[in-house]
Short mmCIF file of C-alpha atoms in Angstrom, two decimals:
data_model
loop_
_atom_site.label_atom_id
_atom_site.label_comp_id
_atom_site.label_asym_id
_atom_site.label_seq_id
_atom_site.Cartn_x
_atom_site.Cartn_y
_atom_site.Cartn_z
CA MET A 30 19.02 -15.18 -0.17
CA SER A 31 17.98 -17.41 -3.06
CA ALA A 32 18.88 -16.20 -6.55
CA ALA A 33 15.59 -17.46 -7.97
CA VAL A 34 12.97 -15.04 -9.24
CA ASP A 35 9.29 -15.72 -8.62
CA THR A 36 6.73 -14.27 -11.01
CA VAL A 37 3.09 -13.56 -10.18
CA ARG A 38 0.81 -12.57 -13.04
CA VAL A 39 -1.88 -9.94 -12.52
CA ALA A 40 -4.46 -11.05 -15.09
CA LEU A 41 -6.33 -8.04 -16.47
CA ASP A 42 -6.68 -8.82 -20.17
CA GLN A 43 -4.76 -6.17 -22.14
CA ARG A 44 -3.60 -4.53 -18.92
CA SER A 45 -2.06 -7.71 -17.49
CA TYR A 46 1.44 -7.52 -16.06
CA ASP A 47 3.98 -9.46 -14.06
CA VAL A 48 5.17 -8.91 -10.51
CA ARG A 49 8.73 -10.24 -10.22
CA ILE A 50 10.07 -11.10 -6.76
CA GLY A 51 13.73 -11.81 -6.08
CA ALA A 52 17.18 -10.41 -5.40
CA HIS A 53 19.21 -7.98 -7.56
CA LEU A 54 16.25 -6.95 -9.70
CA LEU A 55 17.30 -3.29 -9.76
CA GLU A 56 20.57 -4.19 -11.49
CA THR A 57 18.61 -5.90 -14.29
CA ALA A 58 15.70 -3.46 -14.38
CA GLY A 59 16.58 -2.09 -17.82
CA THR A 60 16.45 -5.53 -19.41
CA ALA A 61 13.16 -6.32 -17.68
CA ILE A 62 11.58 -3.04 -18.78
CA LEU A 63 12.57 -3.39 -22.42
CA ALA A 64 11.20 -6.93 -22.47
CA VAL A 65 7.70 -5.61 -21.81
CA ARG A 66 7.82 -2.05 -23.13
CA PRO A 67 10.28 -0.71 -25.73
CA ALA A 68 11.36 2.75 -24.62
CA LYS A 69 14.18 5.23 -24.99
CA ARG A 70 13.80 7.31 -21.85
CA VAL A 71 12.82 6.65 -18.25
CA PHE A 72 11.72 9.28 -15.76
CA VAL A 73 12.73 7.97 -12.33
CA VAL A 74 10.81 9.31 -9.34
CA THR A 75 12.28 8.59 -5.91
CA ASP A 76 12.86 10.28 -2.57
CA SER A 77 16.07 11.46 -0.97
CA THR A 78 16.29 8.55 1.47
CA VAL A 79 15.79 5.85 -1.16
CA ALA A 80 18.03 7.61 -3.69
CA ALA A 81 20.99 7.44 -1.32
CA LEU A 82 20.45 3.71 -0.79
CA HIS A 83 19.32 2.27 -4.13
CA LEU A 84 19.44 4.75 -7.02
CA ALA A 85 22.96 3.83 -8.14
CA ARG A 86 21.97 0.17 -8.61
CA LEU A 87 18.93 1.13 -10.65
CA GLU A 88 20.91 3.57 -12.78
CA ALA A 89 23.45 0.84 -13.52
CA GLY A 90 20.60 -1.41 -14.63
CA LEU A 91 19.26 1.24 -16.99
CA ASP A 92 22.71 2.15 -18.31
CA ALA A 93 23.40 -1.49 -19.14
CA VAL A 94 20.78 -1.43 -21.90
CA GLY A 95 21.23 2.19 -22.97
CA LEU A 96 18.06 3.59 -21.42
CA ARG A 97 18.34 7.34 -20.97
CA ARG A 98 16.98 8.66 -17.70
CA GLU A 99 15.95 11.74 -15.80
CA VAL A 100 15.76 11.56 -12.00
CA PHE A 101 13.35 13.49 -9.79
CA VAL A 102 14.03 13.34 -6.05
CA GLN A 103 11.10 14.07 -3.73
CA PRO A 104 11.04 14.77 0.01
CA PRO A 105 10.44 11.56 1.98
CA GLY A 106 7.28 10.88 3.95
CA GLU A 107 3.50 10.91 3.67
CA THR A 108 3.29 14.70 3.95
CA SER A 109 4.76 15.03 0.45
CA LYS A 110 1.89 13.03 -1.11
CA ASP A 111 -0.28 16.03 -1.86
CA TRP A 112 -1.39 18.35 -4.66
CA ALA A 113 1.49 20.76 -4.23
CA HIS A 114 4.21 18.13 -4.57
CA LEU A 115 2.37 16.40 -7.41
CA GLY A 116 2.10 19.67 -9.33
CA THR A 117 5.79 20.42 -8.81
CA LEU A 118 6.71 16.92 -9.99
CA LEU A 119 4.58 17.12 -13.13
CA ASP A 120 5.96 20.55 -13.98
CA ALA A 121 9.52 19.28 -13.61
CA ILE A 122 8.83 16.29 -15.87
CA LEU A 123 7.11 18.47 -18.49
CA ALA A 124 10.21 20.67 -18.63
CA HIS A 125 11.97 17.69 -20.22
CA ARG A 126 9.37 17.42 -23.00
CA PRO A 127 8.18 13.87 -22.35
CA GLU A 128 6.62 11.77 -25.08
CA ARG A 129 3.99 9.06 -24.74
CA GLY A 130 6.64 6.43 -25.48
CA ASP A 131 8.56 7.41 -22.34
CA ILE A 132 8.13 5.57 -19.06
CA LEU A 133 7.83 6.75 -15.47
CA LEU A 134 9.47 4.57 -12.85
CA ALA A 135 8.68 4.65 -9.13
CA LEU A 136 11.66 3.79 -6.94
CA GLY A 137 10.51 3.90 -3.34
CA GLY A 138 7.72 3.04 -0.93
CA GLY A 139 4.00 3.58 -1.12
CA VAL A 140 4.18 7.37 -1.22
CA ILE A 141 6.49 7.40 -4.23
CA GLY A 142 4.50 4.65 -5.92
CA ASP A 143 1.24 6.53 -5.47
CA MET A 144 2.70 9.85 -6.60
CA THR A 145 4.32 8.33 -9.68
CA GLY A 146 1.17 6.43 -10.58
CA VAL A 147 -0.99 9.55 -10.42
CA ALA A 148 1.61 11.47 -12.43
CA ALA A 149 1.66 8.71 -15.07
CA ALA A 150 -2.14 8.71 -15.27
CA LEU A 151 -2.24 12.48 -15.81
CA LEU A 152 0.87 13.10 -17.90
CA LEU A 153 -0.02 13.47 -21.58
CA ARG A 154 -3.39 11.89 -20.62
CA GLY A 155 -1.68 8.68 -19.66
CA VAL A 156 1.77 7.14 -19.99
CA ASP A 157 3.15 3.79 -18.84
CA PHE A 158 4.92 3.35 -15.54
CA VAL A 159 6.91 0.71 -13.68
CA GLN A 160 6.91 0.06 -9.95
CA CYS A 161 10.17 -0.73 -8.12
CA PRO A 162 8.88 -0.87 -4.53
CA THR A 163 11.57 -0.67 -1.84
CA THR A 164 9.48 -1.22 1.31
CA LEU A 165 7.70 -4.32 2.52
CA LEU A 166 4.39 -2.45 2.57
CA ALA A 167 4.77 -1.36 -1.04
CA GLN A 168 5.90 -4.80 -2.21
CA VAL A 169 2.99 -6.68 -0.66
CA ASP A 170 0.27 -4.10 -1.25
CA SER A 171 0.45 -0.64 -2.78
CA SER A 172 2.60 -1.43 -5.83
CA VAL A 173 0.12 -4.02 -7.11
CA GLY A 174 -3.36 -3.28 -8.37
CA GLY A 175 -3.14 0.16 -9.96
CA LYS A 176 -4.71 2.26 -7.20
CA THR A 177 -2.92 5.61 -7.19
CA ALA A 178 -3.83 8.72 -5.26
CA VAL A 179 -2.76 11.77 -3.30
CA ASN A 180 -4.03 13.06 0.03
CA THR A 181 -6.03 16.24 0.54
CA ARG A 182 -7.04 18.18 3.63
CA HIS A 183 -10.35 16.31 3.45
CA GLY A 184 -8.81 12.88 3.82
CA LYS A 185 -6.42 10.23 2.57
CA ASN A 186 -6.24 9.07 -1.05
CA LEU A 187 -9.36 10.97 -2.10
CA VAL A 188 -7.99 12.12 -5.47
CA GLY A 189 -6.39 9.65 -7.85
CA ALA A 190 -6.90 7.14 -10.62
CA PHE A 191 -6.87 3.45 -11.38
CA HIS A 192 -3.75 3.19 -13.53
CA GLN A 193 -2.07 -0.20 -13.74
CA PRO A 194 1.74 -0.45 -14.00
CA ARG A 195 3.36 -2.33 -16.86
CA LEU A 196 5.71 -4.19 -14.53
CA VAL A 197 6.47 -4.50 -10.82
CA LEU A 198 10.00 -5.39 -9.66
CA CYS A 199 10.16 -6.39 -5.99
CA ASP A 200 13.88 -6.43 -5.20
CA LEU A 201 14.00 -8.21 -1.85
CA GLY A 202 17.45 -6.78 -1.16
CA THR A 203 15.97 -3.34 -0.62
CA LEU A 204 14.18 -4.67 2.47
CA ASP A 205 17.52 -5.19 4.21
CA THR A 206 17.94 -1.41 4.48
CA LEU A 207 14.58 -0.76 6.15
CA PRO A 208 14.42 0.33 9.80
CA PRO A 209 12.58 -2.20 12.01
CA ARG A 210 9.63 0.14 12.40
CA GLU A 211 9.13 0.31 8.61
CA LEU A 212 9.35 -3.48 8.35
CA ARG A 213 6.70 -3.89 11.02
CA ALA A 214 4.45 -1.40 9.25
CA GLY A 215 4.75 -3.43 6.06
CA TYR A 216 4.10 -6.63 7.95
CA ALA A 217 0.67 -5.31 8.97
CA GLU A 218 -0.35 -5.21 5.31
CA THR A 219 1.14 -8.68 4.81
CA VAL A 220 -0.75 -10.49 7.57
CA LYS A 221 -3.92 -8.73 6.41
CA TYR A 222 -4.31 -11.27 3.60
CA GLY A 223 -4.58 -14.09 6.11
CA LEU A 224 -7.22 -12.23 8.06
CA ILE A 225 -9.30 -11.55 4.94
CA ASP A 226 -9.78 -15.06 3.53
CA ASP A 227 -6.79 -17.31 4.22
CA PRO A 228 -6.63 -18.61 7.80
CA ALA A 229 -3.80 -20.97 6.82
CA PHE A 230 -1.65 -18.00 5.82
CA PHE A 231 -2.48 -16.28 9.10
CA ALA A 232 -1.30 -19.39 10.93
CA TRP A 233 1.89 -19.35 8.82
CA CYS A 234 2.38 -15.71 9.82
CA GLU A 235 1.96 -16.56 13.49
CA ALA A 236 4.75 -19.12 13.13
CA ASN A 237 7.05 -17.10 10.87
CA ALA A 238 6.56 -13.39 11.66
CA ALA A 239 9.89 -13.18 13.48
CA ALA A 240 11.70 -14.66 10.48
CA VAL A 241 9.96 -12.26 8.09
CA LEU A 242 10.95 -9.27 10.19
CA ALA A 243 14.52 -10.52 10.71
CA GLY A 244 15.03 -11.55 7.09
CA THR A 245 15.84 -15.13 8.05
CA GLY A 246 15.99 -17.70 5.25
CA ASP A 247 13.34 -17.35 2.56
CA ALA A 248 10.61 -16.12 4.91
CA ARG A 249 10.38 -12.69 3.28
CA ARG A 250 10.22 -14.17 -0.21
CA THR A 251 7.46 -16.54 0.89
CA ALA A 252 5.50 -13.76 2.58
CA VAL A 253 5.81 -11.34 -0.36
CA ARG A 254 4.91 -14.02 -2.90
CA ALA A 255 1.86 -15.14 -0.92
CA ALA A 256 0.62 -11.58 -0.38
CA VAL A 257 1.14 -10.56 -4.01
CA ALA A 258 -0.61 -13.72 -5.25
CA ALA A 259 -3.56 -12.99 -2.95
CA LYS A 260 -3.83 -9.41 -4.11
CA ALA A 261 -3.41 -10.36 -7.78
CA ARG A 262 -6.29 -12.83 -7.45
CA ILE A 263 -8.57 -10.23 -5.87
CA VAL A 264 -7.62 -7.45 -8.31
CA ALA A 265 -8.20 -9.74 -11.30
CA ALA A 266 -11.70 -10.43 -10.00
CA ASP A 267 -12.55 -6.80 -9.21
CA GLU A 268 -10.16 -4.24 -10.68
CA ARG A 269 -12.09 -1.10 -9.70
CA GLU A 270 -13.24 -2.08 -6.23
CA SER A 271 -16.92 -2.58 -6.95
CA GLY A 272 -17.09 -5.81 -4.95
CA VAL A 273 -14.60 -8.24 -3.47
CA ARG A 274 -11.63 -5.87 -3.74
CA ALA A 275 -13.11 -3.77 -0.95
CA LEU A 276 -12.03 -6.55 1.42
CA LEU A 277 -8.45 -5.33 0.96
CA ASN A 278 -9.49 -2.33 3.05
CA LEU A 279 -9.67 -4.41 6.23
CA GLY A 280 -8.62 -2.05 9.02
CA HIS A 281 -8.42 0.94 6.71
CA THR A 282 -11.62 2.80 7.61
CA PHE A 283 -10.53 2.89 11.23
CA GLY A 284 -6.87 3.40 10.28
CA HIS A 285 -7.38 6.24 7.83
CA ALA A 286 -9.32 8.14 10.47
CA LEU A 287 -6.34 7.88 12.80
CA GLU A 288 -3.96 9.01 10.05
CA ALA A 289 -6.14 12.03 9.31
CA GLU A 290 -6.31 12.96 12.98
CA THR A 291 -2.52 12.70 13.35
CA GLY A 292 -1.92 14.76 10.20
CA PHE A 293 -0.47 11.97 8.02
CA GLY A 294 2.81 12.60 9.79
CA PRO A 295 5.64 10.42 11.12
CA ASP A 296 3.95 9.84 14.47
CA LEU A 297 1.77 7.14 12.90
CA LEU A 298 2.84 5.20 9.82
CA HIS A 299 0.19 3.85 7.46
CA GLY A 300 0.90 0.23 8.38
CA GLU A 301 0.73 1.09 12.07
CA ALA A 302 -2.68 2.71 11.55
CA VAL A 303 -3.83 -0.39 9.65
CA ALA A 304 -2.65 -2.63 12.51
CA ILE A 305 -4.71 -0.64 14.99
CA GLY A 306 -7.59 -0.61 12.53
CA MET A 307 -7.53 -4.39 12.01
CA ARG A 308 -7.56 -4.98 15.74
CA GLN A 309 -10.47 -2.54 16.02
CA ALA A 310 -12.32 -4.26 13.17
CA PHE A 311 -12.09 -7.63 14.90
CA ASP A 312 -12.93 -6.24 18.35
CA PHE A 313 -15.89 -4.32 16.93
CA SER A 314 -17.02 -7.48 15.12
CA ALA A 315 -16.83 -9.36 18.42
CA LYS A 316 -18.78 -6.61 20.18
CA LEU A 317 -21.50 -6.90 17.53
CA GLY A 318 -21.65 -10.66 18.02
CA LEU A 319 -20.29 -11.38 14.55
CA CYS A 320 -16.94 -12.81 15.54
CA ALA A 321 -15.89 -15.06 18.42
CA ALA A 322 -14.00 -13.13 21.09
CA PRO A 323 -11.08 -15.64 21.07
CA ASP A 324 -10.50 -14.90 17.37
CA ALA A 325 -10.36 -11.17 18.05
CA ALA A 326 -7.98 -11.80 20.95
CA ARG A 327 -5.78 -13.98 18.74
CA VAL A 328 -5.47 -11.19 16.16
CA ALA A 329 -4.56 -8.63 18.82
CA ALA A 330 -2.04 -10.99 20.43
CA HIS A 331 -0.26 -11.64 17.14
CA LEU A 332 -0.02 -7.98 16.20
CA ASP A 333 1.19 -7.15 19.70
CA ALA A 334 3.84 -9.87 19.44
CA THR A 335 5.33 -8.26 16.33
CA GLY A 336 5.67 -4.90 18.09
CA LEU A 337 2.95 -3.19 16.09
CA PRO A 338 0.69 -0.73 17.90
CA THR A 339 -2.83 -2.03 18.43
CA ARG A 340 -4.36 0.54 20.79
CA LEU A 341 -5.08 4.24 20.64
CA ASP A 342 -2.78 6.43 22.68
CA THR A 343 -5.43 7.84 24.96
CA GLN A 344 -2.95 10.48 26.15
CA ARG A 345 -3.35 12.16 22.75
CA GLY A 346 -6.94 13.00 23.60
CA PHE A 347 -8.66 11.32 20.64
CA ALA A 348 -12.38 12.08 20.53
CA ALA A 349 -14.79 9.41 19.32
CA GLN A 350 -16.97 11.74 17.23
CA THR A 351 -13.95 13.39 15.62
CA LEU A 352 -12.67 10.01 14.44
CA ILE A 353 -16.12 9.05 13.18
CA ASP A 354 -16.29 12.36 11.29
CA HIS A 355 -13.00 11.48 9.59
CA MET A 356 -14.52 8.14 8.60
CA GLY A 357 -17.30 10.09 6.89
CA HIS A 358 -14.76 11.29 4.32
CA ASP A 359 -13.74 7.74 3.44
CA LYS A 360 -13.99 6.70 -0.22
CA LYS A 361 -16.16 3.73 0.74
CA VAL A 362 -19.06 5.84 2.01
CA ARG A 363 -22.25 4.92 0.09
CA ASP A 364 -25.48 6.93 0.27
CA GLY A 365 -24.11 8.69 3.32
CA LYS A 366 -23.51 5.39 5.14
CA LEU A 367 -20.13 4.24 6.40
CA THR A 368 -18.83 1.00 4.96
CA PHE A 369 -16.63 -1.22 7.10
CA ILE A 370 -14.78 -4.44 6.52
CA LEU A 371 -15.75 -6.63 9.48
CA ALA A 372 -15.16 -10.31 10.19
CA ARG A 373 -17.03 -13.44 11.22
CA GLY A 374 -13.71 -14.95 12.21
CA ILE A 375 -10.10 -15.21 11.05
CA GLY A 376 -10.16 -15.51 7.26
CA LYS A 377 -13.84 -14.55 7.13
CA ALA A 378 -13.90 -10.84 6.34
CA PHE A 379 -16.95 -9.27 4.74
CA VAL A 380 -18.27 -5.86 3.65
CA ALA A 381 -20.70 -4.28 6.12
CA SER A 382 -22.66 -1.23 4.98
CA ASP A 383 -25.34 -1.31 7.67
CA VAL A 384 -23.34 -0.69 10.83
CA ASP A 385 -25.42 0.77 13.65
CA GLY A 386 -24.30 4.32 14.36
CA ALA A 387 -24.96 4.14 18.08
CA ALA A 388 -22.94 0.91 18.36
CA LEU A 389 -20.05 2.50 16.46
CA HIS A 390 -20.10 5.59 18.66
CA GLY A 391 -20.16 3.50 21.81
CA PHE A 392 -17.24 1.39 20.57
CA MET A 393 -15.16 4.41 19.56
CA THR A 394 -15.92 6.16 22.84
CA ALA A 395 -14.55 3.18 24.72
CA GLU A 396 -11.54 3.08 22.38
CA ALA A 397 -10.76 6.72 22.99
CA GLY A 398 -10.99 6.19 26.73
CA ARG A 399 -13.42 9.07 27.22
#
């Protein structure tokens, strides 16, 4: 792996920050943090799986510059991203009498990043935090852009805040410890950027997906850098998702409904739900006559080739109306109408707020196989 470090700037005026991409960034995290934010104490939030793999390297990086730390280890998995775990985490941090000059640091995947971001937004009415994402999904998507949230029984990510990090450190070495299934889930959020507005990147993904998943050469660095640059560009144009940033939700309205129906558990990872949702978005677009059928087939074929799920497991007994009801709790609902990200072709995604309800029900009925 190359020793070089790539830097992508997220340009948000006073809230601008760098995303650094390279190897061994945990070992130098303390130096990087102090360069952007003088501090004396860091509150590290991680989970038990990540702590066993990467915490020692991070601690060495903090010790090297004399940064004191407190570590809070959470249970792994999406089911811990809720009010109860957030309250317990905040109470534990408050027991150490934090000050506004202290920093929270998220060491983990999207769940830990979201939890830490919400905690930072709420703690003392707002403190700074740093993202050290350890999964491909978190590196290419959730660690960048400042969207933080927890799940509720009403749906996914319905309570949270826009709270930008001060720094994001994407240590590519952490990806070597991921199980193949987790890598594939992260890849779904990577290829998404090609499907939104960059057909050349989608073509690159078609040619290089195997290398990204295997960690061959600099494929992962190239993929992470391209995805982060794409997201940084969109976030800079629309920080609070009032316009173009909604395109980043390609596949998510469908996918979040599946996650809600499966209980946000290990049976369906977020990236897997997004993969199914992106295939559905393109197939639904083709059904509506918006997208050429060969484009939809090309998307499905590529996702299938990576080993990602693209179809509903009809043996689970999904019901079309139940999934549509879950969609009704989505954050993108406007005036009671569902909002979807659909496509006129690969790299031609758009926001659709006028989807015909009967057409959606017919499509979902066919999807559910009932």
